[in-house]
């Protein structure tokens, strides 16, 4: 039974402060990001990974940047578009396409007439 004790001993003895036990053997570093609401998020990245320019704030979802003094501007805010607004928009899109197609057809017809 001395063999079992020896294995156990080396396992406990390995790693300072037991850090290896928490699975943080891969070197990582934390990067701070700030969103427009001044929320700080600190995701960690592997040391050899390139940290992204921006990070989505986990609290409010706005893009967050590395520079606390100049966080990225929030995306254009069209927050609660109603269903009706969507329908109108889509319909006017369709109308626009129809008008365009019609205009092109007329244009072609005119050109053909000119020649
Ligand atoms: Zn935020």
mmCIF file of C-alpha atoms in Angstrom, residues 31-110:
data_model
loop_
_atom_site.group_PDB
_atom_site.id
_atom_site.type_symbol
_atom_site.label_atom_id
_atom_site.label_comp_id
_atom_site.label_asym_id
_atom_site.label_seq_id
_atom_site.Cartn_x
_atom_site.Cartn_y
_atom_site.Cartn_z
ATOM 1 C CA UNK A 31 -8.691 41.929 -20.910
ATOM 2 C CA UNK A 32 -10.993 44.686 -19.792
ATOM 3 C CA UNK A 33 -13.683 45.991 -22.072
ATOM 4 C CA UNK A 34 -16.027 48.868 -21.425
ATOM 5 C CA UNK A 35 -19.360 49.450 -23.085
ATOM 6 C CA UNK A 36 -21.111 52.766 -23.578
ATOM 7 C CA UNK A 37 -22.853 52.233 -20.221
ATOM 8 C CA UNK A 38 -19.471 51.955 -18.555
ATOM 9 C CA UNK A 39 -19.923 48.305 -17.682
ATOM 10 C CA UNK A 40 -16.637 46.567 -17.413
ATOM 11 C CA UNK A 41 -16.345 43.022 -18.615
ATOM 12 C CA UNK A 42 -13.162 41.083 -18.295
ATOM 13 C CA UNK A 43 -13.127 38.043 -20.522
ATOM 14 C CA UNK A 44 -9.972 35.991 -20.428
ATOM 15 C CA UNK A 45 -8.067 34.892 -23.453
ATOM 16 C CA UNK A 46 -5.311 32.436 -24.061
ATOM 17 C CA UNK A 47 -1.998 34.212 -24.112
ATOM 18 C CA UNK A 48 -1.345 33.286 -27.714
ATOM 19 C CA UNK A 49 -4.823 34.291 -28.838
ATOM 20 C CA UNK A 50 -5.390 37.732 -30.229
ATOM 21 C CA UNK A 51 -7.937 39.574 -28.147
ATOM 22 C CA UNK A 52 -10.766 41.021 -30.229
ATOM 23 C CA UNK A 53 -11.173 44.752 -30.716
ATOM 24 C CA UNK A 54 -14.619 44.695 -29.237
ATOM 25 C CA UNK A 55 -16.605 42.510 -26.959
ATOM 26 C CA UNK A 56 -20.325 42.302 -26.415
ATOM 27 C CA UNK A 57 -21.163 43.561 -22.961
ATOM 28 C CA UNK A 58 -22.700 40.619 -21.098
ATOM 29 C CA UNK A 59 -24.855 42.968 -19.051
ATOM 30 C CA UNK A 60 -26.533 45.149 -21.660
ATOM 31 C CA UNK A 61 -25.397 43.615 -24.942
ATOM 32 C CA UNK A 62 -23.806 46.780 -26.280
ATOM 33 C CA UNK A 63 -20.452 46.492 -27.961
ATOM 34 C CA UNK A 64 -17.615 47.142 -25.545
ATOM 35 C CA UNK A 65 -14.138 48.318 -26.397
ATOM 36 C CA UNK A 66 -10.694 48.340 -24.912
ATOM 37 C CA UNK A 67 -10.662 52.077 -24.282
ATOM 38 C CA UNK A 68 -12.724 53.013 -21.255
ATOM 39 C CA UNK A 69 -12.659 56.684 -22.210
ATOM 40 C CA UNK A 70 -13.988 55.977 -25.684
ATOM 41 C CA UNK A 71 -16.274 52.970 -25.731
ATOM 42 C CA UNK A 72 -17.745 52.021 -29.084
ATOM 43 C CA UNK A 73 -20.914 53.843 -29.954
ATOM 44 C CA UNK A 74 -24.022 51.789 -29.433
ATOM 45 C CA UNK A 75 -25.485 50.511 -32.688
ATOM 46 C CA UNK A 76 -28.230 52.561 -34.227
ATOM 47 C CA UNK A 77 -31.152 52.237 -31.949
ATOM 48 C CA UNK A 78 -34.306 50.964 -33.501
ATOM 49 C CA UNK A 79 -35.281 49.012 -30.483
ATOM 50 C CA UNK A 80 -38.890 47.970 -30.580
ATOM 51 C CA UNK A 81 -40.029 47.867 -34.128
ATOM 52 C CA UNK A 82 -43.644 46.866 -34.215
ATOM 53 C CA UNK A 83 -44.935 44.121 -36.405
ATOM 54 C CA UNK A 84 -46.889 46.678 -38.347
ATOM 55 C CA UNK A 85 -43.724 48.632 -38.989
ATOM 56 C CA UNK A 86 -42.112 45.510 -40.364
ATOM 57 C CA UNK A 87 -45.088 44.819 -42.591
ATOM 58 C CA UNK A 88 -45.107 48.390 -43.876
ATOM 59 C CA UNK A 89 -41.400 48.295 -44.499
ATOM 60 C CA UNK A 90 -41.569 45.045 -46.361
ATOM 61 C CA UNK A 91 -44.503 46.192 -48.398
ATOM 62 C CA UNK A 92 -42.815 49.422 -49.397
ATOM 63 C CA UNK A 93 -39.757 47.397 -50.306
ATOM 64 C CA UNK A 94 -41.865 45.232 -52.547
ATOM 65 C CA UNK A 95 -43.571 48.294 -53.996
ATOM 66 C CA UNK A 96 -40.215 49.868 -54.578
ATOM 67 C CA UNK A 97 -39.036 46.847 -56.475
ATOM 68 C CA UNK A 98 -42.183 46.753 -58.541
ATOM 69 C CA UNK A 99 -41.871 50.446 -59.357
ATOM 70 C CA UNK A 100 -38.248 49.982 -60.255
ATOM 71 C CA UNK A 101 -39.028 47.021 -62.483
ATOM 72 C CA UNK A 102 -41.781 48.993 -64.154
ATOM 73 C CA UNK A 103 -39.500 51.974 -64.671
ATOM 74 C CA UNK A 104 -36.829 49.774 -66.183
ATOM 75 C CA UNK A 105 -39.348 48.171 -68.469
ATOM 76 C CA UNK A 106 -40.536 51.598 -69.618
ATOM 77 C CA UNK A 107 -36.980 52.729 -70.109
ATOM 78 C CA UNK A 108 -36.231 49.697 -72.223
ATOM 79 C CA UNK A 109 -39.374 50.179 -74.205
ATOM 80 C CA UNK A 110 -38.487 53.827 -74.840
#
